[in-house]
Coordinates of N, CA and C and ligand atoms in Angstrom, one line a residue:
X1 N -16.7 5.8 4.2 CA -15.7 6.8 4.3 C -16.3 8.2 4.2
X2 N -15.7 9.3 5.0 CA -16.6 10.5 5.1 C -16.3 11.3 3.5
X3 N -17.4 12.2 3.8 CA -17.1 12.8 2.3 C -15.8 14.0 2.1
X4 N -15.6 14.3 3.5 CA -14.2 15.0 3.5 C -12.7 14.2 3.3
X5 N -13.2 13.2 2.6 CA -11.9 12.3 3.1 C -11.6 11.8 0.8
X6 N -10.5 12.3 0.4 CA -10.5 11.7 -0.6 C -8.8 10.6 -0.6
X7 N -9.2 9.9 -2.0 CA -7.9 9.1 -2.1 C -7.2 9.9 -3.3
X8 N -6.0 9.8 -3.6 CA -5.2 10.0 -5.0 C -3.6 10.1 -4.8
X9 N -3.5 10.1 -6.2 CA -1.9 9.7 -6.2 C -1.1 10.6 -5.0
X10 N 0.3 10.4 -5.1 CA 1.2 11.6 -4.1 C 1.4 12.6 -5.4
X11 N 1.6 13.7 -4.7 CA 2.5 14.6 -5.8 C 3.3 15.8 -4.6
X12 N 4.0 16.3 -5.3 CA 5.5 16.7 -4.9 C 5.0 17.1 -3.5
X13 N 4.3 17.8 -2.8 CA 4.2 18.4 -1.3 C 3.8 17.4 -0.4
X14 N 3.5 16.1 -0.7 CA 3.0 15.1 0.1 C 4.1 14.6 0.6
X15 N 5.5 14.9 0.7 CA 6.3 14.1 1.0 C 6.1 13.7 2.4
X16 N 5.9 14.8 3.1 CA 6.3 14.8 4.6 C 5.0 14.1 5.3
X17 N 3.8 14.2 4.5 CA 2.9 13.1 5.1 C 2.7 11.8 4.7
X18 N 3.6 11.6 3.3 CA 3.2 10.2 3.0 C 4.8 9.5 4.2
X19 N 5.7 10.5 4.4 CA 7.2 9.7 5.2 C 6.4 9.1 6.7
X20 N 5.5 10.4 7.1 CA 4.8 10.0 8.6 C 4.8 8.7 8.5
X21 N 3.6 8.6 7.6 CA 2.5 7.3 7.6 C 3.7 6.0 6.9
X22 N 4.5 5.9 6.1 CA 5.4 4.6 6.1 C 6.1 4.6 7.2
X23 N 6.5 5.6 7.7 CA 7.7 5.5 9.0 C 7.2 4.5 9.8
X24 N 5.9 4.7 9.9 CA 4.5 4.3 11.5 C 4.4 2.7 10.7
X25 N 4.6 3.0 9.3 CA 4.4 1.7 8.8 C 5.3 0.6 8.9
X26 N 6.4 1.4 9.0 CA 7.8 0.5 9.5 C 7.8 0.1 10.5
X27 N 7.8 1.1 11.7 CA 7.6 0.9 12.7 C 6.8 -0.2 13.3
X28 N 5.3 -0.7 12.8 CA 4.3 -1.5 13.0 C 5.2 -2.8 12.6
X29 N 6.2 -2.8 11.6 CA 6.8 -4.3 11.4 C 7.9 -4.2 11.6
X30 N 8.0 -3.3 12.9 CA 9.3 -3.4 13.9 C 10.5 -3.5 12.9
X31 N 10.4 -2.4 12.2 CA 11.8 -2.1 11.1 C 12.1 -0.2 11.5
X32 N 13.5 -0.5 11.7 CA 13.8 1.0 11.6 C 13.7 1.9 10.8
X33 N 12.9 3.1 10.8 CA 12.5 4.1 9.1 C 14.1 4.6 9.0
X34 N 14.4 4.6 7.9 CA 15.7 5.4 7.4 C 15.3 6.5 6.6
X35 N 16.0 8.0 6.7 CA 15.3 8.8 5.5 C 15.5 8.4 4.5
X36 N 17.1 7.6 4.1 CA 17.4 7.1 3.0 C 16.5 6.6 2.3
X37 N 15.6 5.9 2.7 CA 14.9 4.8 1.8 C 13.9 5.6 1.9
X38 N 12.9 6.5 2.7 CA 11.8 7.1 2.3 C 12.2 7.9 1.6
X39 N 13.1 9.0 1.6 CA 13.5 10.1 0.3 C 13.7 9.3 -1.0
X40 N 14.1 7.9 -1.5 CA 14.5 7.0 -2.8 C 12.7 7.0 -2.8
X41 N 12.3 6.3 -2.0 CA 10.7 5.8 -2.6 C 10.3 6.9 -2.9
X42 N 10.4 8.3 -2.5 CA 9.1 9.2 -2.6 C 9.5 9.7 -3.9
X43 N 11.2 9.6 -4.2 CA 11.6 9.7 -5.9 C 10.9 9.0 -6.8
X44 N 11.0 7.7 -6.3 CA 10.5 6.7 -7.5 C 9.5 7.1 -7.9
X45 N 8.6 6.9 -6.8 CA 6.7 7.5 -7.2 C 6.9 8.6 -7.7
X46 N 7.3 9.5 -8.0 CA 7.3 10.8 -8.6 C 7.6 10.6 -10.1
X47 N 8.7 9.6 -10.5 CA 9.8 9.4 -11.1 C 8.5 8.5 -12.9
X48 N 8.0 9.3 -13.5 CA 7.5 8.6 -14.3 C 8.0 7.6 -15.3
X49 N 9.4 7.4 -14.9 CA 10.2 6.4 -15.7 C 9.3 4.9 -14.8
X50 N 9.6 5.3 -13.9 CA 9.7 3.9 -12.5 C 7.8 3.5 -12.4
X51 N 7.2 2.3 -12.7 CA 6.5 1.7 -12.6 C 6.2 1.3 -11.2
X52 N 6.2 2.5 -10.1 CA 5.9 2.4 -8.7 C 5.4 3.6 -8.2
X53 N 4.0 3.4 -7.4 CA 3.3 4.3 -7.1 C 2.6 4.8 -5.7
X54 N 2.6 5.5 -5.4 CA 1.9 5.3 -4.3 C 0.5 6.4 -3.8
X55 N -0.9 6.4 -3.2 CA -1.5 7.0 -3.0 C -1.9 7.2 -1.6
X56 N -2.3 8.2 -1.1 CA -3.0 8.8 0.2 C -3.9 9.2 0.0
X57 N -4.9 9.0 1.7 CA -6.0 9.4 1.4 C -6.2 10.2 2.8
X58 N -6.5 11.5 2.1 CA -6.5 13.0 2.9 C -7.6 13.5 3.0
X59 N -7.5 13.7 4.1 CA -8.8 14.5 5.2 C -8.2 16.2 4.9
X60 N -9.6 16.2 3.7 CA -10.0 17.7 3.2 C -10.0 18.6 4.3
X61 N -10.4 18.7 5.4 CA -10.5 19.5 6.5 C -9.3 19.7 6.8
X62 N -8.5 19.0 6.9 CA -7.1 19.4 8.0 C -5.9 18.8 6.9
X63 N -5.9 18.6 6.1 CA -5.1 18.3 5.2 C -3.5 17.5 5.7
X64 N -4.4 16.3 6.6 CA -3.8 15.6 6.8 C -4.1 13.8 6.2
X65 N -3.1 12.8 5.9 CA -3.4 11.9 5.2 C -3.6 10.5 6.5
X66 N -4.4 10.2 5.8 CA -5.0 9.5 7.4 C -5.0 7.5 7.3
X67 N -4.1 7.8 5.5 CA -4.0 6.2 4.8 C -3.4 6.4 3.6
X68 N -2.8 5.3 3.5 CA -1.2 5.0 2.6 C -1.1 3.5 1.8
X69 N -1.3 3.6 0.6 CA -1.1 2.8 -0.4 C 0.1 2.5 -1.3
X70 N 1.0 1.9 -1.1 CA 2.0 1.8 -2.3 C 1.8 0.2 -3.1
X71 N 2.4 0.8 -4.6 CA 2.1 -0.7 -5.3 C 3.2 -0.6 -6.5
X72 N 3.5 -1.4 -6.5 CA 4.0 -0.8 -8.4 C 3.8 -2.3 -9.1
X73 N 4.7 -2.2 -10.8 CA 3.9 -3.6 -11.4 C 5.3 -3.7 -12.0
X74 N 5.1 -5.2 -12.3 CA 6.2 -5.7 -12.6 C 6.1 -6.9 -14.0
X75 N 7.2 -7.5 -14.5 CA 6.3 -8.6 -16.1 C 6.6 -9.5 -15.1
X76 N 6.4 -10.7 -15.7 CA 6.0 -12.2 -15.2 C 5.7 -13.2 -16.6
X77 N 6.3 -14.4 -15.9 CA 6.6 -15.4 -17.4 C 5.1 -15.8 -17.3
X78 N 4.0 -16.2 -16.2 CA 2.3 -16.6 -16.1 C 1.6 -15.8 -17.0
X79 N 1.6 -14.6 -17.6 CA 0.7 -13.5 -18.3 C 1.5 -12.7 -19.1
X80 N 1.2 -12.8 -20.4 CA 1.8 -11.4 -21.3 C 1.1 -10.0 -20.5
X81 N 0.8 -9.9 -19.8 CA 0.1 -8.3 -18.6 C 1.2 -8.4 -17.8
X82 N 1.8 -7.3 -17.1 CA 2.3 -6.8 -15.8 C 1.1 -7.5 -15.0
X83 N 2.1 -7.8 -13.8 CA 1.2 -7.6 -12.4 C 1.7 -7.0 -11.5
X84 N 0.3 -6.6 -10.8 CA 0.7 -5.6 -9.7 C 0.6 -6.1 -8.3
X85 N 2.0 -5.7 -7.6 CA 2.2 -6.1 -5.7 C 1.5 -4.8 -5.3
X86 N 0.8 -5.0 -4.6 CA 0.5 -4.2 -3.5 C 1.0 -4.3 -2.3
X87 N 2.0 -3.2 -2.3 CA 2.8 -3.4 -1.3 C 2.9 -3.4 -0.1
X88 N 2.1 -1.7 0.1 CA 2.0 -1.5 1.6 C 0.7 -0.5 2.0
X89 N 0.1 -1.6 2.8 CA -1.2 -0.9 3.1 C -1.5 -0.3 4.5
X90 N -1.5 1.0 4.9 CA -1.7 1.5 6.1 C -2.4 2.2 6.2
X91 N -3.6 2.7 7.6 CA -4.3 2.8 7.7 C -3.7 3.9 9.5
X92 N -4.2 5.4 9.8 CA -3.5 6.5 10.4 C -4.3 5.0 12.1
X93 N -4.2 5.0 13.3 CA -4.5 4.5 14.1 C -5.5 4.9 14.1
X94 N -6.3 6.2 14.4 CA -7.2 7.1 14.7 C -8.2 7.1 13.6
X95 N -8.2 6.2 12.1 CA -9.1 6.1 11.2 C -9.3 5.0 10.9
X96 N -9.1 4.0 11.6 CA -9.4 2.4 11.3 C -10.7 1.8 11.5
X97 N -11.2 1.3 10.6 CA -13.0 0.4 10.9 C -13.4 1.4 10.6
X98 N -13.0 2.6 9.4 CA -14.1 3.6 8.9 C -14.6 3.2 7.3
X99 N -13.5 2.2 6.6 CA -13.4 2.2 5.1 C -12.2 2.7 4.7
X100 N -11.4 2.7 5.0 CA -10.6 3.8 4.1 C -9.9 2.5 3.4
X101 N -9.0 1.7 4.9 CA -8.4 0.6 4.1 C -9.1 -0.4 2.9
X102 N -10.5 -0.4 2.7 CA -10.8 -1.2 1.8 C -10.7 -0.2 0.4
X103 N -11.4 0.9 0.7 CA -11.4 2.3 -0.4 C -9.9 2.6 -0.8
X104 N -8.6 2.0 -0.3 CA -7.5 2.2 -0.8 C -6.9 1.2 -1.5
X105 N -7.9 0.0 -1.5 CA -7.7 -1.7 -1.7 C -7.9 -1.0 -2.9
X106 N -9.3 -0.8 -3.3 CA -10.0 -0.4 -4.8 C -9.7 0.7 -4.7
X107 N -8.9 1.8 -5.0 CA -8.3 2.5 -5.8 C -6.9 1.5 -6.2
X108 N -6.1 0.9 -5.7 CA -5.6 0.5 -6.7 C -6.2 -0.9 -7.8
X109 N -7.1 -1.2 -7.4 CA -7.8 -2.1 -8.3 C -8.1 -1.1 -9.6
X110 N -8.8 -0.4 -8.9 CA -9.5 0.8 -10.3 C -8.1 1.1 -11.1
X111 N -7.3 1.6 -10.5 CA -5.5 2.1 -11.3 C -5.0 0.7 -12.1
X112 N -5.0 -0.5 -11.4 CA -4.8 -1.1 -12.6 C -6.1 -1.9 -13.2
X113 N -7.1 -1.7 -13.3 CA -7.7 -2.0 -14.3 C -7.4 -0.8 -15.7
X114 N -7.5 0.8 -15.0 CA -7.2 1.6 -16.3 C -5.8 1.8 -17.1
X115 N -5.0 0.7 -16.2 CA -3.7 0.1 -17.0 C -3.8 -1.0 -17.5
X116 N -4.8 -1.7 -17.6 CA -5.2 -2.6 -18.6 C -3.8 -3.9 -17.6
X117 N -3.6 -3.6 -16.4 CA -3.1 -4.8 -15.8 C -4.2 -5.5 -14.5
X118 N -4.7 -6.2 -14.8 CA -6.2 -6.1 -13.3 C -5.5 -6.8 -12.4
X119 N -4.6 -7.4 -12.5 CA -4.4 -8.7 -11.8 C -3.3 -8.1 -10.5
X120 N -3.7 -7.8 -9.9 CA -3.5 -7.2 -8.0 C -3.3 -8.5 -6.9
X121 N -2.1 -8.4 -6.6 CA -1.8 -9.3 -5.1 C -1.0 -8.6 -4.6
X122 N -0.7 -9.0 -3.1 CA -0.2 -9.0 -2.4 C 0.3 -10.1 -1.2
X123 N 0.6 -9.5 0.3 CA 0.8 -10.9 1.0 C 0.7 -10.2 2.3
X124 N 0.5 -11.1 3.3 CA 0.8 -10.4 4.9 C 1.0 -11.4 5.9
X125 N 1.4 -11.0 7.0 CA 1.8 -11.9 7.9 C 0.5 -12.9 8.3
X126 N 1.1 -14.0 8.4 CA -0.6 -14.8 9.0 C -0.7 -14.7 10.3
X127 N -0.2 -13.9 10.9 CA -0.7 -13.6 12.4 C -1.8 -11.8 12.2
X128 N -2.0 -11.5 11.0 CA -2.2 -9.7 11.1 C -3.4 -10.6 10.8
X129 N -4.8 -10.6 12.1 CA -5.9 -10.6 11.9 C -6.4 -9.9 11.1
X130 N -5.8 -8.8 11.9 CA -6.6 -7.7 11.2 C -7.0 -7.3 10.5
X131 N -5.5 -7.3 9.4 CA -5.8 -7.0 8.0 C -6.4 -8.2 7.3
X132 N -6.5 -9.5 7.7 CA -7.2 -10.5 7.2 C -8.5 -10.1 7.2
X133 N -9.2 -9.6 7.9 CA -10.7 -9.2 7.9 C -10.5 -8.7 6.7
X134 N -10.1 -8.0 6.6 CA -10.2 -6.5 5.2 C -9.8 -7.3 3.7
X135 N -9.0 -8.2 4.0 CA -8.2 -9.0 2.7 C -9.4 -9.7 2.4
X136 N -10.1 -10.6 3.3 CA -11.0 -11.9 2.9 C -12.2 -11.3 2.1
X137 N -12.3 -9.5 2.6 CA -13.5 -9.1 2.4 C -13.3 -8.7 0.6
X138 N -12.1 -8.6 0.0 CA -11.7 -7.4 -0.9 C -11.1 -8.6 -2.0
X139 N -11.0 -9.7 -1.6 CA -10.0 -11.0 -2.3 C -9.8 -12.4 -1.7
X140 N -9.2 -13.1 -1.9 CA -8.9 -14.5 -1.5 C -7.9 -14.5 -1.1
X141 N -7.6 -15.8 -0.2 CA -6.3 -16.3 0.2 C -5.5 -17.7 -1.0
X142 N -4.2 -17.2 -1.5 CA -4.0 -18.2 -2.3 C -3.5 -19.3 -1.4
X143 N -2.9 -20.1 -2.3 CA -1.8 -21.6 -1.7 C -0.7 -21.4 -1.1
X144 N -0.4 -19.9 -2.3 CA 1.5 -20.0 -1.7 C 2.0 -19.4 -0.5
X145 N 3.1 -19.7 -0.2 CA 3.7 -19.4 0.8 C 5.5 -18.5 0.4
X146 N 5.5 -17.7 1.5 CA 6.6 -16.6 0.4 C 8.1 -17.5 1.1
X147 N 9.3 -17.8 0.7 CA 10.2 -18.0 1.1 C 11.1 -16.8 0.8
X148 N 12.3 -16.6 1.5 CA 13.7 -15.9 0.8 C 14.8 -16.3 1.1
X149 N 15.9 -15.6 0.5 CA 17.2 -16.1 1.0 C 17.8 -15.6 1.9
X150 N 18.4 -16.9 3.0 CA 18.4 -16.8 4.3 C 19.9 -15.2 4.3
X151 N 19.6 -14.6 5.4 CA 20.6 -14.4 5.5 C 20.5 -12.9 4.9
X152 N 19.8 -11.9 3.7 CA 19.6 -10.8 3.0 C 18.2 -10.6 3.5
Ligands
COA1 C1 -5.3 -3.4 8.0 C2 -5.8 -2.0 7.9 C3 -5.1 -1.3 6.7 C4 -7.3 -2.0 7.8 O1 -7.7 -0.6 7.5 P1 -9.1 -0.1 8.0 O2 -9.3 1.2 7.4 O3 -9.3 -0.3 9.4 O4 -10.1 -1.2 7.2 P2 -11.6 -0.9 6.8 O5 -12.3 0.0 7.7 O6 -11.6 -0.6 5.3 O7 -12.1 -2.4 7.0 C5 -12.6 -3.2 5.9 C6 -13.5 -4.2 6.5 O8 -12.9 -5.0 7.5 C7 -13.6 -4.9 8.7 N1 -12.6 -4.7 9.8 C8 -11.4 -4.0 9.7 N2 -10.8 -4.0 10.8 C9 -11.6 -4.7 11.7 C10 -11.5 -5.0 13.1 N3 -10.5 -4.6 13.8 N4 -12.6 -5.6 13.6 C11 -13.6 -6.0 12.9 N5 -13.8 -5.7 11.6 C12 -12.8 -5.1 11.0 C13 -14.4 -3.7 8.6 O9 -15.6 -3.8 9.4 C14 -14.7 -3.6 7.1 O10 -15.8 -4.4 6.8 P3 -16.9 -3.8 5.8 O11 -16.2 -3.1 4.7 O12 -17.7 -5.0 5.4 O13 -17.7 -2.9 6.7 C15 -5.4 -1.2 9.2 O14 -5.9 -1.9 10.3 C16 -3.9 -1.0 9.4 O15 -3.3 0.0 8.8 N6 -3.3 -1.8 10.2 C17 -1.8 -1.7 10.5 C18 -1.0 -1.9 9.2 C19 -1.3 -3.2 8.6 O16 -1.5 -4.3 9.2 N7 -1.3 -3.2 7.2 C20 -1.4 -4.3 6.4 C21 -0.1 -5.0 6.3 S1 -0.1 -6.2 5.1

């Protein structure tokens, strides 16, 4: 990753670049962006009550963000710890196969390790090669398989 390029939390003026990069993120899983739901999320993450977070990682030069992390943690009856979903991992078109997506993997590893929660998953389509390269490289593939309720 170049040295002009850092990762870190959002804070209040990122709204309009972290909206870009989930919109494009929606978009990529052929979901319509609503402002409704990016203006709620960009609350949450601000919102130090709410255990959901999200980081970018911005190109110092042009102070634009060129990759997009959200995660937050939740309890679970498996571990007296939270665990943490990682939710949504994006990467700008124009910055891909540089590092960033793995460098955004571990920043949230590093964030919950110093929440004393280490335990990080997520999930992705089994057709996204792509990001399987990047997954196999940074973690494992478990057993499970996700269901939901038909219909919501
Ligand atoms: C998946 C995604 C986040 C990867 O981001 P990225 O910044 O390109 O990934 P990285 O550059 O950190 O790649 C990490 C490793 O995977 C390899 N890799 C990534 N994409 C690759 C590709 N297309 N071909 C070959 N290798 C690839 C890299 O060589 C790198 O290996 P290394 O660290 O050993 O050198 C990015 O492609 C993306 O945003 N895709 C669209 C959204 C998406 O699919 N998100 C995940 C949904 S669950």
């Amino acid at each position: 990753m170049p040295d002009s390029i850092i990762i870190r939390q959002v804070q209040e003026g990122d709204q309009r670049e972290w909206e870009r990069l989930w919109k494009l993120f929606q978009i990529f899983h052929n979901v319509t962006p609503t402002d409704e739901l990016s203006k709620a999320n960009f609350q949450r993450f601000l919102d130090p009550q709410i255990k959901m977070w999200a980081a970018l990682a911005i190109d110092l030069e042009t102070g634009k963000a060129l990759g997009m992390v959200n995660y937050f943690s939740h309890i679970t009856t498996w571990a007296t710890k939270d665990k943490i979903l990682l939710n949504d991992l994006y990467v700008d078109e124009t910055a891909r196969v540089r590092g960033l997506g793995r460098q955004l993997v571990q920043y949230v590893y590093d964030e919950a390790d110093k929440m004393n929660t280490p335990h990080v998953y997520w999930c992705t389509d089994y057709f996204n090669h792509r990001a399987q390269i990047l997954y196999t490289k940074v973690g494992y593939q478990t057993s499970r398989v996700i269901y939901r309720r038909t219909g919501h």
